[in-house]
Amino acid sequence: MNYALVTGAGRGIGRAIAQRLARDGYTVLINYRSNDTEARKTIDSICQDGGQAELLKFDVTDAAAVHEAITSWQAAHPENYISVLVNNAGIRKDNLLVFLEQEDVEQVIRTNLMSFFSVTREVLPYMVRKRYGRVVNIASLSGLKGLPGQTNYSASKGGLIAATKALAQEVARKKVTVNAVAPGFIQTEMLEGLDENMIKQVVPMGRAGEPEEVASLVSFLVSEQASYITGECININGGLSS
C-alpha cells in the first residue's frame, strides 16, 4: 500500500491535493491541526469517491508533536512507509513590515518554513532507506518575487524554495525527488480580503487558479513520469511571473 502525507489537508489546496492523490491510488494521511469538521469533510469526500484516507492530527509547528504522531503511525504500520510527502500547511499574517508584530513574523515562519524541517526530517529517513520517495513543498509566487505587505510570508516561502533546492541535492542519489510548487492567486480562503477585479487585471489569464489545478501539478511531480525532475520550483500562476 502506498501512503501519502499531506499537511494542512483540511481545506483549500491541501484538500484538493489529498483528493487527487487518493484518486491516484494513494492512501492519504490527512494532517490538520484543530478543525475536526473540515478534516472530516476531506476524508469523507475521498471515501465517497472510492479512495482511502486516514486522519493524522498534529500541529506542524510543534516538533515534538510531529515526532510523536509520525513515530506512532510508523509503529502501527511496520510494513509500510510514507513514500510521498506534501508540505502544504501554511498561513498568512499580512502587514507592512513597520506594523508587523513579532508574533506575526514568528508564527508565519514557524508554520510555513520550520514545519518543513520538522515533518520532512521524520519522513525522509524511510524514503532514503527504501530508496524511493517524493517530497513536494507548496511555496508561493511571493517567495519568488516578494510582495509588499508580505515580508514575513515572502521570507518563509523564499526560504522553503531554497531548502527545496538544497535537500534535492542531498537525496537525489537515493531516488528521492524534492520539488516545490509556487501558486499565484488560487481560489481558497487565502484570497479573502483581496479584490477580485484586481486579480483579473494583474493576472494575464484574467482569473484566479483553482485548487484542483495545483493538485494536478503535484500529482505529476509525485508520479514516475517526473522521476528526473528534482530541485525545481514550478510556477502555477496564470502567467503572472512571465
Tab-separated table of C-alpha atoms in Angstrom:
chain	number	residue	atom	x	y	z
A	1	MET	CA	0.000	0.000	0.000
A	2	ASN	CA	1.350	3.437	-0.937
A	3	TYR	CA	0.934	6.222	1.619
A	4	ALA	CA	0.995	9.971	1.047
A	5	LEU	CA	1.024	12.554	3.845
A	6	VAL	CA	-0.447	15.979	3.074
A	7	THR	CA	-0.063	18.603	5.785
A	8	GLY	CA	-2.797	21.182	6.185
A	9	ALA	CA	-5.160	18.969	4.198
A	10	GLY	CA	-8.370	20.047	5.912
A	11	ARG	CA	-9.300	22.563	3.234
A	12	GLY	CA	-8.181	24.606	0.247
A	13	ILE	CA	-5.201	23.473	-1.791
A	14	GLY	CA	-4.359	20.768	0.747
A	15	ARG	CA	-7.801	19.211	0.427
A	16	ALA	CA	-7.623	19.247	-3.374
A	17	ILE	CA	-4.185	17.601	-3.296
A	18	ALA	CA	-5.379	14.916	-0.885
A	19	GLN	CA	-8.400	14.170	-3.064
A	20	ARG	CA	-6.264	13.929	-6.216
A	21	LEU	CA	-3.635	11.674	-4.634
A	22	ALA	CA	-6.393	9.390	-3.362
A	23	ARG	CA	-7.707	9.129	-6.914
A	24	ASP	CA	-4.159	8.287	-7.989
A	25	GLY	CA	-4.284	5.266	-5.690
A	26	TYR	CA	-2.540	6.514	-2.559
A	27	THR	CA	-3.859	6.038	0.931
A	28	VAL	CA	-3.731	9.665	2.050
A	29	LEU	CA	-2.879	10.761	5.569
A	30	ILE	CA	-4.918	13.881	6.219
A	31	ASN	CA	-2.949	16.133	8.537
A	32	TYR	CA	-4.639	19.052	10.273
A	33	ARG	CA	-4.189	20.980	13.494
A	34	SER	CA	-7.606	21.683	15.032
A	35	ASN	CA	-10.567	21.867	12.651
A	36	ASP	CA	-12.052	18.381	13.007
A	37	THR	CA	-15.122	19.297	10.954
A	38	GLU	CA	-13.186	20.369	7.853
A	39	ALA	CA	-10.773	17.446	8.129
A	40	ARG	CA	-13.710	15.067	8.296
A	41	LYS	CA	-15.138	16.676	5.144
A	42	THR	CA	-11.883	15.945	3.346
A	43	ILE	CA	-11.767	12.310	4.361
A	44	ASP	CA	-15.481	11.813	3.674
A	45	SER	CA	-15.107	13.214	0.160
A	46	ILE	CA	-12.234	10.811	-0.504
A	47	CYS	CA	-14.100	7.799	0.809
A	48	GLN	CA	-17.247	8.691	-1.148
A	49	ASP	CA	-15.088	8.765	-4.276
A	50	GLY	CA	-13.822	5.255	-3.555
A	51	GLY	CA	-10.453	6.318	-2.157
A	52	GLN	CA	-8.710	5.568	1.122
A	53	ALA	CA	-7.587	8.051	3.751
A	54	GLU	CA	-6.718	8.351	7.420
A	55	LEU	CA	-6.737	11.323	9.774
A	56	LEU	CA	-3.394	12.275	11.305
A	57	LYS	CA	-3.898	15.208	13.645
A	58	PHE	CA	-0.877	17.184	14.834
A	59	ASP	CA	0.439	20.732	14.904
A	60	VAL	CA	3.189	21.092	12.297
A	61	THR	CA	4.789	23.902	14.340
A	62	ASP	CA	5.332	21.572	17.322
A	63	ALA	CA	8.372	19.397	16.560
A	64	ALA	CA	7.672	17.088	19.496
A	65	ALA	CA	4.075	16.555	18.380
A	66	VAL	CA	5.233	15.871	14.817
A	67	HIS	CA	7.720	13.285	16.058
A	68	GLU	CA	5.139	11.579	18.254
A	69	ALA	CA	2.462	11.441	15.547
A	70	ILE	CA	4.656	10.095	12.764
A	71	THR	CA	6.562	7.686	15.016
A	72	SER	CA	3.287	6.280	16.335
A	73	TRP	CA	1.893	5.943	12.818
A	74	GLN	CA	5.024	4.158	11.625
A	75	ALA	CA	4.931	1.757	14.583
A	76	ALA	CA	1.352	0.878	13.663
A	77	HIS	CA	2.343	0.330	10.006
A	78	PRO	CA	5.686	-1.542	10.218
A	79	GLU	CA	5.373	-2.979	6.715
A	80	ASN	CA	4.753	0.399	5.076
A	81	TYR	CA	6.193	3.887	4.946
A	82	ILE	CA	5.175	7.339	3.753
A	83	SER	CA	6.542	7.491	0.217
A	84	VAL	CA	5.005	10.869	-0.686
A	85	LEU	CA	5.110	13.978	1.488
A	86	VAL	CA	3.385	17.216	0.537
A	87	ASN	CA	4.336	20.071	2.847
A	88	ASN	CA	1.292	22.240	2.302
A	89	ALA	CA	0.443	23.728	5.719
A	90	GLY	CA	0.717	27.493	5.641
A	91	ILE	CA	-0.699	30.755	6.962
A	92	ARG	CA	-0.588	34.469	6.158
A	93	LYS	CA	-0.319	37.382	8.575
A	94	ASP	CA	-0.010	40.300	6.169
A	95	ASN	CA	1.027	43.826	7.047
A	96	LEU	CA	3.692	46.361	6.219
A	97	LEU	CA	6.931	45.490	7.983
A	98	VAL	CA	6.835	48.554	10.231
A	99	PHE	CA	3.451	47.396	11.559
A	100	LEU	CA	4.175	43.663	11.824
A	101	GLU	CA	4.016	42.271	15.320
A	102	GLN	CA	6.866	39.954	16.283
A	103	GLU	CA	4.432	37.101	16.878
A	104	ASP	CA	3.044	37.530	13.359
A	105	VAL	CA	6.550	37.162	11.962
A	106	GLU	CA	7.428	34.147	14.088
A	107	GLN	CA	4.111	32.344	13.590
A	108	VAL	CA	4.338	32.601	9.803
A	109	ILE	CA	7.967	31.423	9.776
A	110	ARG	CA	7.158	28.530	12.129
A	111	THR	CA	4.161	27.356	10.114
A	112	ASN	CA	5.414	27.901	6.579
A	113	LEU	CA	9.117	27.129	6.899
A	114	MET	CA	10.093	25.461	10.164
A	115	SER	CA	7.361	22.852	9.727
A	116	PHE	CA	9.153	21.705	6.558
A	117	PHE	CA	12.124	20.727	8.696
A	118	SER	CA	10.079	19.100	11.465
A	119	VAL	CA	7.892	16.969	9.182
A	120	THR	CA	10.401	16.130	6.459
A	121	ARG	CA	13.052	15.093	8.984
A	122	GLU	CA	10.676	12.456	10.372
A	123	VAL	CA	9.624	11.020	6.998
A	124	LEU	CA	12.797	11.283	4.935
A	125	PRO	CA	14.870	8.501	6.582
A	126	TYR	CA	12.327	5.889	5.465
A	127	MET	CA	12.374	7.209	1.900
A	128	VAL	CA	16.167	7.068	1.844
A	129	ARG	CA	16.233	3.578	3.317
A	130	LYS	CA	13.700	2.327	0.766
A	131	ARG	CA	15.488	4.257	-1.999
A	132	TYR	CA	12.301	5.899	-3.199
A	133	GLY	CA	10.337	8.975	-2.218
A	134	ARG	CA	8.696	12.192	-3.322
A	135	VAL	CA	8.676	15.475	-1.406
A	136	VAL	CA	6.651	18.393	-2.768
A	137	ASN	CA	6.692	21.722	-0.960
A	138	ILE	CA	3.887	24.202	-1.573
A	139	ALA	CA	5.636	27.544	-1.878
A	140	SER	CA	4.239	30.733	-3.415
A	141	LEU	CA	4.755	33.406	-6.016
A	142	SER	CA	5.536	35.623	-3.018
A	143	GLY	CA	8.610	33.517	-2.308
A	144	LEU	CA	9.947	34.140	-5.810
A	145	LYS	CA	9.335	37.855	-6.354
A	146	GLY	CA	8.248	39.202	-2.981
A	147	LEU	CA	5.066	41.171	-2.460
A	148	PRO	CA	4.566	44.342	-0.413
A	149	GLY	CA	2.781	43.688	2.849
A	150	GLN	CA	4.061	40.113	2.862
A	151	THR	CA	7.638	40.451	4.059
A	152	ASN	CA	7.175	37.652	6.584
A	153	TYR	CA	5.257	35.420	4.170
A	154	SER	CA	7.676	36.053	1.314
A	155	ALA	CA	10.633	35.265	3.571
A	156	SER	CA	9.068	31.990	4.705
A	157	LYS	CA	8.220	30.839	1.175
A	158	GLY	CA	11.537	32.017	-0.248
A	159	GLY	CA	13.316	30.017	2.440
A	160	LEU	CA	11.191	26.993	1.561
A	161	ILE	CA	12.232	27.233	-2.088
A	162	ALA	CA	15.911	27.466	-1.148
A	163	ALA	CA	15.573	24.496	1.214
A	164	THR	CA	13.917	22.523	-1.584
A	165	LYS	CA	16.899	23.055	-3.872
A	166	ALA	CA	19.410	22.127	-1.169
A	167	LEU	CA	17.645	18.970	0.016
A	168	ALA	CA	17.133	17.771	-3.557
A	169	GLN	CA	20.904	17.560	-3.970
A	170	GLU	CA	21.324	15.646	-0.713
A	171	VAL	CA	18.956	12.802	-1.584
A	172	ALA	CA	18.945	12.599	-5.392
A	173	ARG	CA	21.191	9.507	-5.452
A	174	LYS	CA	18.702	7.750	-3.183
A	175	LYS	CA	15.980	8.173	-5.823
A	176	VAL	CA	14.139	10.713	-3.699
A	177	THR	CA	12.981	13.822	-5.549
A	178	VAL	CA	12.296	17.151	-3.851
A	179	ASN	CA	10.421	19.882	-5.684
A	180	ALA	CA	8.406	22.990	-4.940
A	181	VAL	CA	5.224	24.362	-6.451
A	182	ALA	CA	4.682	28.110	-6.403
A	183	PRO	CA	0.988	29.020	-6.827
A	184	GLY	CA	-0.134	32.543	-7.575
A	185	PHE	CA	-3.692	33.622	-6.816
A	186	ILE	CA	-5.711	30.452	-6.126
A	187	GLN	CA	-9.405	30.333	-5.183
A	188	THR	CA	-9.090	29.462	-1.490
A	189	GLU	CA	-9.625	31.105	1.886
A	190	MET	CA	-6.190	32.701	1.426
A	191	LEU	CA	-7.739	35.083	-1.126
A	192	GLU	CA	-10.199	36.501	1.390
A	193	GLY	CA	-9.896	40.276	1.505
A	194	LEU	CA	-8.342	40.582	-1.967
A	195	ASP	CA	-10.149	42.471	-4.731
A	196	GLU	CA	-11.335	40.045	-7.436
A	197	ASN	CA	-11.181	42.765	-10.101
A	198	MET	CA	-7.573	43.478	-9.185
A	199	ILE	CA	-6.723	39.808	-9.675
A	200	LYS	CA	-8.368	39.799	-13.114
A	201	GLN	CA	-6.369	42.873	-14.103
A	202	VAL	CA	-2.925	41.677	-12.984
A	203	VAL	CA	-3.136	38.013	-13.999
A	204	PRO	CA	-2.590	37.587	-17.759
A	205	MET	CA	-5.154	34.767	-17.888
A	206	GLY	CA	-7.688	37.083	-16.258
A	207	ARG	CA	-8.674	34.779	-13.419
A	208	ALA	CA	-7.522	33.092	-10.230
A	209	GLY	CA	-6.490	29.461	-10.390
A	210	GLU	CA	-8.384	26.526	-8.940
A	211	PRO	CA	-7.020	24.276	-6.183
A	212	GLU	CA	-7.532	21.285	-8.463
A	213	GLU	CA	-5.077	22.777	-10.961
A	214	VAL	CA	-2.390	22.888	-8.293
A	215	ALA	CA	-3.301	19.338	-7.290
A	216	SER	CA	-2.801	18.131	-10.865
A	217	LEU	CA	0.724	19.542	-10.886
A	218	VAL	CA	1.518	17.850	-7.585
A	219	SER	CA	0.097	14.605	-8.946
A	220	PHE	CA	2.545	14.779	-11.854
A	221	LEU	CA	5.536	15.596	-9.646
A	222	VAL	CA	4.988	12.526	-7.458
A	223	SER	CA	4.499	10.235	-10.453
A	224	GLU	CA	7.051	8.045	-12.199
A	225	GLN	CA	6.864	10.381	-15.187
A	226	ALA	CA	8.591	13.060	-13.094
A	227	SER	CA	11.417	10.843	-11.830
A	228	TYR	CA	14.108	13.030	-13.473
A	229	ILE	CA	12.749	16.315	-12.084
A	230	THR	CA	14.205	17.431	-8.764
A	231	GLY	CA	15.288	20.661	-7.113
A	232	GLU	CA	12.803	22.660	-9.167
A	233	CYS	CA	10.261	25.304	-8.247
A	234	ILE	CA	7.420	25.241	-10.755
A	235	ASN	CA	5.187	28.277	-11.121
A	236	ILE	CA	1.423	27.934	-11.486
A	237	ASN	CA	0.096	31.465	-11.656
A	238	GLY	CA	-1.681	32.128	-14.951
A	239	GLY	CA	1.334	33.913	-16.458
A	240	LEU	CA	1.742	36.408	-13.616
A	241	SER	CA	5.528	35.968	-13.454
A	242	SER	CA	6.065	35.809	-17.222
